[in-house]
PDB file of N, CA and C in Angstrom:
ATOM      1  N   GLN X   1      10.556   4.700 -16.643  1.00 86.00           N
ATOM      2  CA  GLN X   1      10.555   3.366 -16.050  1.00 86.00           C
ATOM      3  C   GLN X   1       9.452   3.220 -14.998  1.00 86.00           C
ATOM      4  N   TYR X   2       9.323   4.235 -14.145  1.00 90.00           N
ATOM      5  CA  TYR X   2       8.307   4.142 -13.094  1.00 90.00           C
ATOM      6  C   TYR X   2       6.896   4.126 -13.684  1.00 90.00           C
ATOM      7  N   ASP X   3       6.703   4.888 -14.752  1.00 91.00           N
ATOM      8  CA  ASP X   3       5.377   4.907 -15.365  1.00 91.00           C
ATOM      9  C   ASP X   3       5.011   3.549 -15.955  1.00 91.00           C
ATOM     10  N   GLN X   4       5.995   2.868 -16.530  1.00 94.00           N
ATOM     11  CA  GLN X   4       5.748   1.513 -17.036  1.00 94.00           C
ATOM     12  C   GLN X   4       5.401   0.572 -15.890  1.00 94.00           C
ATOM     13  N   ALA X   5       6.140   0.713 -14.795  1.00 93.00           N
ATOM     14  CA  ALA X   5       5.867  -0.118 -13.622  1.00 93.00           C
ATOM     15  C   ALA X   5       4.468   0.147 -13.092  1.00 93.00           C
ATOM     16  N   LEU X   6       4.079   1.424 -13.038  1.00 94.00           N
ATOM     17  CA  LEU X   6       2.732   1.760 -12.577  1.00 94.00           C
ATOM     18  C   LEU X   6       1.665   1.136 -13.469  1.00 94.00           C
ATOM     19  N   ASP X   7       1.866   1.215 -14.767  1.00 94.00           N
ATOM     20  CA  ASP X   7       0.897   0.615 -15.691  1.00 94.00           C
ATOM     21  C   ASP X   7       0.741  -0.880 -15.442  1.00 94.00           C
ATOM     22  N   CYS X   8       1.850  -1.566 -15.294  1.00 95.00           N
ATOM     23  CA  CYS X   8       1.806  -3.010 -15.044  1.00 95.00           C
ATOM     24  C   CYS X   8       1.145  -3.329 -13.707  1.00 95.00           C
ATOM     25  N   LEU X   9       1.516  -2.577 -12.676  1.00 95.00           N
ATOM     26  CA  LEU X   9       0.964  -2.836 -11.349  1.00 95.00           C
ATOM     27  C   LEU X   9      -0.526  -2.507 -11.268  1.00 95.00           C
ATOM     28  N   LYS X  10      -0.950  -1.474 -11.966  1.00 95.00           N
ATOM     29  CA  LYS X  10      -2.380  -1.143 -11.996  1.00 95.00           C
ATOM     30  C   LYS X  10      -3.169  -2.260 -12.685  1.00 95.00           C
ATOM     31  N   ARG X  11      -2.618  -2.756 -13.766  1.00 95.00           N
ATOM     32  CA  ARG X  11      -3.286  -3.858 -14.483  1.00 95.00           C
ATOM     33  C   ARG X  11      -3.340  -5.106 -13.604  1.00 95.00           C
ATOM     34  N   CYS X  12      -2.238  -5.365 -12.925  1.00 94.00           N
ATOM     35  CA  CYS X  12      -2.178  -6.502 -12.011  1.00 94.00           C
ATOM     36  C   CYS X  12      -3.247  -6.374 -10.925  1.00 94.00           C
ATOM     37  N   LEU X  13      -3.378  -5.188 -10.349  1.00 94.00           N
ATOM     38  CA  LEU X  13      -4.385  -4.969  -9.304  1.00 94.00           C
ATOM     39  C   LEU X  13      -5.787  -5.197  -9.852  1.00 94.00           C
ATOM     40  N   GLU X  14      -6.068  -4.694 -11.043  1.00 94.00           N
ATOM     41  CA  GLU X  14      -7.398  -4.896 -11.642  1.00 94.00           C
ATOM     42  C   GLU X  14      -7.717  -6.383 -11.772  1.00 94.00           C
ATOM     43  N   ILE X  15      -6.749  -7.145 -12.237  1.00 94.00           N
ATOM     44  CA  ILE X  15      -6.957  -8.588 -12.390  1.00 94.00           C
ATOM     45  C   ILE X  15      -7.165  -9.236 -11.033  1.00 94.00           C
ATOM     46  N   ARG X  16      -6.321  -8.870 -10.080  1.00 94.00           N
ATOM     47  CA  ARG X  16      -6.431  -9.468  -8.755  1.00 94.00           C
ATOM     48  C   ARG X  16      -7.740  -9.106  -8.074  1.00 94.00           C
ATOM     49  N   LEU X  17      -8.230  -7.899  -8.277  1.00 92.00           N
ATOM     50  CA  LEU X  17      -9.512  -7.510  -7.680  1.00 92.00           C
ATOM     51  C   LEU X  17     -10.645  -8.397  -8.171  1.00 92.00           C
ATOM     52  N   ASN X  18     -10.533  -8.868  -9.393  1.00 92.00           N
ATOM     53  CA  ASN X  18     -11.581  -9.718  -9.967  1.00 92.00           C
ATOM     54  C   ASN X  18     -11.390 -11.203  -9.695  1.00 92.00           C
ATOM     55  N   TYR X  19     -10.152 -11.642  -9.513  1.00 88.00           N
ATOM     56  CA  TYR X  19      -9.901 -13.082  -9.477  1.00 88.00           C
ATOM     57  C   TYR X  19      -9.083 -13.590  -8.295  1.00 88.00           C
ATOM     58  N   SER X  20      -8.695 -12.728  -7.391  1.00 84.00           N
ATOM     59  CA  SER X  20      -7.811 -13.163  -6.311  1.00 84.00           C
ATOM     60  C   SER X  20      -8.415 -12.890  -4.946  1.00 84.00           C
ATOM     61  N   LYS X  21      -7.767 -13.466  -3.952  1.00 86.00           N
ATOM     62  CA  LYS X  21      -8.155 -13.231  -2.573  1.00 86.00           C
ATOM     63  C   LYS X  21      -7.297 -12.109  -1.996  1.00 86.00           C
ATOM     64  N   TYR X  22      -7.612 -11.708  -0.774  1.00 87.00           N
ATOM     65  CA  TYR X  22      -7.036 -10.504  -0.188  1.00 87.00           C
ATOM     66  C   TYR X  22      -5.501 -10.449  -0.161  1.00 87.00           C
ATOM     67  N   PRO X  23      -4.750 -11.539   0.105  1.00 91.00           N
ATOM     68  CA  PRO X  23      -3.297 -11.346   0.223  1.00 91.00           C
ATOM     69  C   PRO X  23      -2.665 -10.780  -1.052  1.00 91.00           C
ATOM     70  N   LEU X  24      -3.106 -11.248  -2.197  1.00 93.00           N
ATOM     71  CA  LEU X  24      -2.535 -10.757  -3.454  1.00 93.00           C
ATOM     72  C   LEU X  24      -2.998  -9.329  -3.740  1.00 93.00           C
ATOM     73  N   ILE X  25      -4.211  -9.001  -3.367  1.00 95.00           N
ATOM     74  CA  ILE X  25      -4.708  -7.637  -3.548  1.00 95.00           C
ATOM     75  C   ILE X  25      -3.921  -6.686  -2.653  1.00 95.00           C
ATOM     76  N   ALA X  26      -3.717  -7.061  -1.404  1.00 96.00           N
ATOM     77  CA  ALA X  26      -2.945  -6.231  -0.481  1.00 96.00           C
ATOM     78  C   ALA X  26      -1.521  -6.036  -0.991  1.00 96.00           C
ATOM     79  N   SER X  27      -0.946  -7.079  -1.519  1.00 95.00           N
ATOM     80  CA  SER X  27       0.401  -6.994  -2.071  1.00 95.00           C
ATOM     81  C   SER X  27       0.453  -6.022  -3.246  1.00 95.00           C
ATOM     82  N   SER X  28      -0.530  -6.082  -4.122  1.00 96.00           N
ATOM     83  CA  SER X  28      -0.586  -5.160  -5.259  1.00 96.00           C
ATOM     84  C   SER X  28      -0.724  -3.715  -4.794  1.00 96.00           C
ATOM     85  N   LEU X  29      -1.559  -3.486  -3.795  1.00 97.00           N
ATOM     86  CA  LEU X  29      -1.718  -2.133  -3.256  1.00 97.00           C
ATOM     87  C   LEU X  29      -0.403  -1.611  -2.694  1.00 97.00           C
ATOM     88  N   ALA X  30       0.305  -2.462  -1.947  1.00 97.00           N
ATOM     89  CA  ALA X  30       1.588  -2.055  -1.367  1.00 97.00           C
ATOM     90  C   ALA X  30       2.628  -1.788  -2.453  1.00 97.00           C
ATOM     91  N   ASN X  31       2.634  -2.586  -3.497  1.00 96.00           N
ATOM     92  CA  ASN X  31       3.586  -2.376  -4.588  1.00 96.00           C
ATOM     93  C   ASN X  31       3.313  -1.069  -5.320  1.00 96.00           C
ATOM     94  N   LEU X  32       2.053  -0.785  -5.581  1.00 97.00           N
ATOM     95  CA  LEU X  32       1.695   0.488  -6.204  1.00 97.00           C
ATOM     96  C   LEU X  32       2.109   1.659  -5.317  1.00 97.00           C
ATOM     97  N   ALA X  33       1.838   1.534  -4.039  1.00 97.00           N
ATOM     98  CA  ALA X  33       2.200   2.599  -3.091  1.00 97.00           C
ATOM     99  C   ALA X  33       3.702   2.863  -3.112  1.00 97.00           C
ATOM    100  N   ALA X  34       4.490   1.803  -3.213  1.00 96.00           N
ATOM    101  CA  ALA X  34       5.945   1.959  -3.224  1.00 96.00           C
ATOM    102  C   ALA X  34       6.402   2.768  -4.434  1.00 96.00           C
ATOM    103  N   ILE X  35       5.792   2.546  -5.588  1.00 97.00           N
ATOM    104  CA  ILE X  35       6.169   3.301  -6.784  1.00 97.00           C
ATOM    105  C   ILE X  35       5.773   4.768  -6.631  1.00 97.00           C
ATOM    106  N   TYR X  36       4.563   5.017  -6.142  1.00 97.00           N
ATOM    107  CA  TYR X  36       4.146   6.401  -5.934  1.00 97.00           C
ATOM    108  C   TYR X  36       5.060   7.108  -4.930  1.00 97.00           C
ATOM    109  N   ARG X  37       5.489   6.396  -3.928  1.00 96.00           N
ATOM    110  CA  ARG X  37       6.398   6.977  -2.939  1.00 96.00           C
ATOM    111  C   ARG X  37       7.717   7.376  -3.586  1.00 96.00           C
ATOM    112  N   VAL X  38       8.288   6.505  -4.391  1.00 94.00           N
ATOM    113  CA  VAL X  38       9.545   6.800  -5.077  1.00 94.00           C
ATOM    114  C   VAL X  38       9.385   8.013  -6.004  1.00 94.00           C
ATOM    115  N   LYS X  39       8.198   8.120  -6.604  1.00 95.00           N
ATOM    116  CA  LYS X  39       7.930   9.245  -7.506  1.00 95.00           C
ATOM    117  C   LYS X  39       7.646  10.541  -6.746  1.00 95.00           C
ATOM    118  N   GLY X  40       7.518  10.455  -5.428  1.00 94.00           N
ATOM    119  CA  GLY X  40       7.261  11.645  -4.617  1.00 94.00           C
ATOM    120  C   GLY X  40       5.794  11.987  -4.450  1.00 94.00           C
ATOM    121  N   ASP X  41       4.897  11.103  -4.897  1.00 96.00           N
ATOM    122  CA  ASP X  41       3.462  11.319  -4.727  1.00 96.00           C
ATOM    123  C   ASP X  41       3.031  10.674  -3.409  1.00 96.00           C
ATOM    124  N   TYR X  42       3.366  11.361  -2.320  1.00 95.00           N
ATOM    125  CA  TYR X  42       3.136  10.805  -0.989  1.00 95.00           C
ATOM    126  C   TYR X  42       1.648  10.682  -0.664  1.00 95.00           C
ATOM    127  N   THR X  43       0.841  11.582  -1.191  1.00 95.00           N
ATOM    128  CA  THR X  43      -0.598  11.511  -0.928  1.00 95.00           C
ATOM    129  C   THR X  43      -1.173  10.209  -1.472  1.00 95.00           C
ATOM    130  N   ARG X  44      -0.850   9.895  -2.704  1.00 97.00           N
ATOM    131  CA  ARG X  44      -1.350   8.651  -3.321  1.00 97.00           C
ATOM    132  C   ARG X  44      -0.747   7.431  -2.628  1.00 97.00           C
ATOM    133  N   ALA X  45       0.542   7.509  -2.297  1.00 97.00           N
ATOM    134  CA  ALA X  45       1.197   6.389  -1.618  1.00 97.00           C
ATOM    135  C   ALA X  45       0.526   6.109  -0.270  1.00 97.00           C
ATOM    136  N   LEU X  46       0.236   7.160   0.480  1.00 96.00           N
ATOM    137  CA  LEU X  46      -0.438   6.978   1.772  1.00 96.00           C
ATOM    138  C   LEU X  46      -1.824   6.375   1.600  1.00 96.00           C
ATOM    139  N   GLU X  47      -2.542   6.865   0.618  1.00 97.00           N
ATOM    140  CA  GLU X  47      -3.883   6.350   0.353  1.00 97.00           C
ATOM    141  C   GLU X  47      -3.850   4.842   0.079  1.00 97.00           C
ATOM    142  N   LEU X  48      -2.918   4.418  -0.754  1.00 98.00           N
ATOM    143  CA  LEU X  48      -2.806   2.995  -1.093  1.00 98.00           C
ATOM    144  C   LEU X  48      -2.328   2.162   0.087  1.00 98.00           C
ATOM    145  N   HIS X  49      -1.367   2.676   0.846  1.00 97.00           N
ATOM    146  CA  HIS X  49      -0.908   1.937   2.027  1.00 97.00           C
ATOM    147  C   HIS X  49      -2.034   1.810   3.053  1.00 97.00           C
ATOM    148  N   ARG X  50      -2.850   2.828   3.174  1.00 97.00           N
ATOM    149  CA  ARG X  50      -3.975   2.761   4.118  1.00 97.00           C
ATOM    150  C   ARG X  50      -5.024   1.753   3.640  1.00 97.00           C
ATOM    151  N   GLN X  51      -5.267   1.685   2.342  1.00 97.00           N
ATOM    152  CA  GLN X  51      -6.179   0.664   1.810  1.00 97.00           C
ATOM    153  C   GLN X  51      -5.630  -0.728   2.101  1.00 97.00           C
ATOM    154  N   CYS X  52      -4.347  -0.888   1.886  1.00 97.00           N
ATOM    155  CA  CYS X  52      -3.686  -2.164   2.160  1.00 97.00           C
ATOM    156  C   CYS X  52      -3.830  -2.524   3.638  1.00 97.00           C
ATOM    157  N   LEU X  53      -3.586  -1.555   4.511  1.00 97.00           N
ATOM    158  CA  LEU X  53      -3.704  -1.790   5.953  1.00 97.00           C
ATOM    159  C   LEU X  53      -5.127  -2.212   6.318  1.00 97.00           C
ATOM    160  N   ARG X  54      -6.127  -1.494   5.808  1.00 96.00           N
ATOM    161  CA  ARG X  54      -7.523  -1.858   6.114  1.00 96.00           C
ATOM    162  C   ARG X  54      -7.827  -3.294   5.685  1.00 96.00           C
ATOM    163  N   LEU X  55      -7.375  -3.647   4.518  1.00 95.00           N
ATOM    164  CA  LEU X  55      -7.600  -5.000   4.011  1.00 95.00           C
ATOM    165  C   LEU X  55      -6.934  -6.039   4.908  1.00 95.00           C
ATOM    166  N   ARG X  56      -5.702  -5.780   5.282  1.00 96.00           N
ATOM    167  CA  ARG X  56      -4.984  -6.714   6.158  1.00 96.00           C
ATOM    168  C   ARG X  56      -5.637  -6.802   7.528  1.00 96.00           C
ATOM    169  N   GLU X  57      -6.102  -5.668   8.050  1.00 96.00           N
ATOM    170  CA  GLU X  57      -6.752  -5.689   9.372  1.00 96.00           C
ATOM    171  C   GLU X  57      -8.063  -6.472   9.338  1.00 96.00           C
ATOM    172  N   GLU X  58      -8.718  -6.496   8.197  1.00 95.00           N
ATOM    173  CA  GLU X  58      -9.962  -7.260   8.071  1.00 95.00           C
ATOM    174  C   GLU X  58      -9.727  -8.768   8.074  1.00 95.00           C
ATOM    175  N   HIS X  59      -8.538  -9.197   7.642  1.00 95.00           N
ATOM    176  CA  HIS X  59      -8.298 -10.623   7.430  1.00 95.00           C
ATOM    177  C   HIS X  59      -7.225 -11.256   8.311  1.00 95.00           C
ATOM    178  N   LEU X  60      -6.473 -10.459   9.010  1.00 95.00           N
ATOM    179  CA  LEU X  60      -5.363 -11.002   9.797  1.00 95.00           C
ATOM    180  C   LEU X  60      -5.527 -10.683  11.278  1.00 95.00           C
ATOM    181  N   PRO X  61      -4.875 -11.459  12.140  1.00 95.00           N
ATOM    182  CA  PRO X  61      -4.861 -11.117  13.565  1.00 95.00           C
ATOM    183  C   PRO X  61      -4.202  -9.753  13.757  1.00 95.00           C
ATOM    184  N   LYS X  62      -4.651  -9.004  14.765  1.00 92.00           N
ATOM    185  CA  LYS X  62      -4.195  -7.617  14.906  1.00 92.00           C
ATOM    186  C   LYS X  62      -2.693  -7.470  15.160  1.00 92.00           C
ATOM    187  N   GLU X  63      -2.016  -8.506  15.567  1.00 95.00           N
ATOM    188  CA  GLU X  63      -0.574  -8.437  15.815  1.00 95.00           C
ATOM    189  C   GLU X  63       0.244  -9.052  14.673  1.00 95.00           C
ATOM    190  N   HIS X  64      -0.359  -9.282  13.537  1.00 96.00           N
ATOM    191  CA  HIS X  64       0.325  -9.941  12.427  1.00 96.00           C
ATOM    192  C   HIS X  64       1.433  -9.056  11.863  1.00 96.00           C
ATOM    193  N   ARG X  65       2.495  -9.677  11.386  1.00 96.00           N
ATOM    194  CA  ARG X  65       3.649  -8.928  10.867  1.00 96.00           C
ATOM    195  C   ARG X  65       3.319  -8.119   9.624  1.00 96.00           C
ATOM    196  N   GLN X  66       2.352  -8.554   8.810  1.00 96.00           N
ATOM    197  CA  GLN X  66       1.981  -7.786   7.620  1.00 96.00           C
ATOM    198  C   GLN X  66       1.261  -6.482   8.004  1.00 96.00           C
ATOM    199  N   ILE X  67       0.520  -6.510   9.100  1.00 96.00           N
ATOM    200  CA  ILE X  67      -0.101  -5.280   9.607  1.00 96.00           C
ATOM    201  C   ILE X  67       0.984  -4.342  10.106  1.00 96.00           C
ATOM    202  N   ALA X  68       1.963  -4.894  10.816  1.00 96.00           N
ATOM    203  CA  ALA X  68       3.086  -4.074  11.287  1.00 96.00           C
ATOM    204  C   ALA X  68       3.849  -3.461  10.112  1.00 96.00           C
ATOM    205  N   LYS X  69       4.014  -4.232   9.057  1.00 96.00           N
ATOM    206  CA  LYS X  69       4.709  -3.731   7.867  1.00 96.00           C
ATOM    207  C   LYS X  69       3.945  -2.557   7.261  1.00 96.00           C
ATOM    208  N   SER X  70       2.633  -2.684   7.136  1.00 97.00           N
ATOM    209  CA  SER X  70       1.818  -1.597   6.593  1.00 97.00           C
ATOM    210  C   SER X  70       1.907  -0.354   7.472  1.00 97.00           C
ATOM    211  N   LEU X  71       1.824  -0.552   8.769  1.00 95.00           N
ATOM    212  CA  LEU X  71       1.931   0.582   9.692  1.00 95.00           C
ATOM    213  C   LEU X  71       3.301   1.258   9.574  1.00 95.00           C
ATOM    214  N   GLY X  72       4.344   0.458   9.432  1.00 94.00           N
ATOM    215  CA  GLY X  72       5.688   1.011   9.256  1.00 94.00           C
ATOM    216  C   GLY X  72       5.811   1.817   7.971  1.00 94.00           C
ATOM    217  N   ASN X  73       5.221   1.320   6.892  1.00 95.00           N
ATOM    218  CA  ASN X  73       5.249   2.049   5.621  1.00 95.00           C
ATOM    219  C   ASN X  73       4.537   3.396   5.748  1.00 95.00           C
ATOM    220  N   ILE X  74       3.384   3.400   6.385  1.00 94.00           N
ATOM    221  CA  ILE X  74       2.629   4.640   6.582  1.00 94.00           C
ATOM    222  C   ILE X  74       3.432   5.606   7.446  1.00 94.00           C
ATOM    223  N   GLY X  75       3.996   5.106   8.538  1.00 91.00           N
ATOM    224  CA  GLY X  75       4.795   5.950   9.423  1.00 91.00           C
ATOM    225  C   GLY X  75       6.006   6.547   8.728  1.00 91.00           C
ATOM    226  N   SER X  76       6.659   5.771   7.892  1.00 92.00           N
ATOM    227  CA  SER X  76       7.840   6.259   7.170  1.00 92.00           C
ATOM    228  C   SER X  76       7.485   7.392   6.215  1.00 92.00           C
ATOM    229  N   ILE X  77       6.377   7.252   5.524  1.00 93.00           N
ATOM    230  CA  ILE X  77       5.958   8.319   4.600  1.00 93.00           C
ATOM    231  C   ILE X  77       5.602   9.577   5.374  1.00 93.00           C
ATOM    232  N   LEU X  78       4.893   9.420   6.472  1.00 91.00           N
ATOM    233  CA  LEU X  78       4.549  10.586   7.283  1.00 91.00           C
ATOM    234  C   LEU X  78       5.808  11.289   7.800  1.00 91.00           C
ATOM    235  N   MET X  79       6.814  10.517   8.197  1.00 88.00           N
ATOM    236  CA  MET X  79       8.074  11.123   8.640  1.00 88.00           C
ATOM    237  C   MET X  79       8.750  11.866   7.495  1.00 88.00           C
ATOM    238  N   GLU X  80       8.751  11.286   6.306  1.00 87.00           N
ATOM    239  CA  GLU X  80       9.346  11.928   5.138  1.00 87.00           C
ATOM    240  C   GLU X  80       8.656  13.262   4.836  1.00 87.00           C
ATOM    241  N   GLN X  81       7.383  13.345   5.154  1.00 86.00           N
ATOM    242  CA  GLN X  81       6.625  14.567   4.922  1.00 86.00           C
ATOM    243  C   GLN X  81       6.758  15.545   6.085  1.00 86.00           C
ATOM    244  N   GLY X  82       7.473  15.164   7.122  1.00 82.00           N
ATOM    245  CA  GLY X  82       7.637  16.043   8.280  1.00 82.00           C
ATOM    246  C   GLY X  82       6.466  16.002   9.238  1.00 82.00           C
ATOM    247  N   GLN X  83       5.616  15.008   9.115  1.00 77.00           N
ATOM    248  CA  GLN X  83       4.449  14.879   9.986  1.00 77.00           C
ATOM    249  C   GLN X  83       4.785  13.914  11.128  1.00 77.00           C
ATOM    250  N   LEU X  84       5.734  14.322  11.938  1.00 67.00           N
ATOM    251  CA  LEU X  84       6.248  13.443  12.981  1.00 67.00           C
ATOM    252  C   LEU X  84       5.200  13.068  14.015  1.00 67.00           C
ATOM    253  N   THR X  85       4.341  13.994  14.388  1.00 68.00           N
ATOM    254  CA  THR X  85       3.308  13.686  15.378  1.00 68.00           C
ATOM    255  C   THR X  85       2.378  12.591  14.869  1.00 68.00           C
ATOM    256  N   MET X  86       1.950  12.715  13.618  1.00 64.00           N
ATOM    257  CA  MET X  86       1.083  11.675  13.040  1.00 64.00           C
ATOM    258  C   MET X  86       1.825  10.369  12.906  1.00 64.00           C
ATOM    259  N   ALA X  87       3.110  10.411  12.566  1.00 55.00           N
ATOM    260  CA  ALA X  87       3.895   9.192  12.396  1.00 55.00           C
ATOM    261  C   ALA X  87       4.003   8.434  13.716  1.00 55.00           C
ATOM    262  N   LEU X  88       4.074   9.151  14.816  1.00 60.00           N
ATOM    263  CA  LEU X  88       4.199   8.509  16.126  1.00 60.00           C
ATOM    264  C   LEU X  88       2.905   7.877  16.597  1.00 60.00           C
ATOM    265  N   GLU X  89       1.787   8.347  16.052  1.00 60.00           N
ATOM    266  CA  GLU X  89       0.496   7.785  16.439  1.00 60.00           C
ATOM    267  C   GLU X  89       0.337   6.454  15.770  1.00 60.00           C
TER     268      GLU X  89
END
C-alpha cells in the first residue's frame, strides 16, 4: 500500500514541479516525507521535510504556521531517531 502511495505522490510532485506554484509543491514534499517516515526511512523523510521547509521559508513570513509545521515534523523525526539535541535546536 505504501509503495502505491509513493508512486502516486512522486507522480503528483513531478506534475506540480512543472505546473504549480510553491504551496502545492511544498504539500507534495510533506506528503512524500510522511510516507517515508511511516516506512521507517527517516533519512529520506528528513530530506524531504527540509526541502519543504526551505521552500516555505522562501515564500512565507518567518512566523507562518506552515513553517512551524515543517519544523515540528523535522523535530519529531529527529526525536524518533534519538537525536534529541538536534531536535531541540
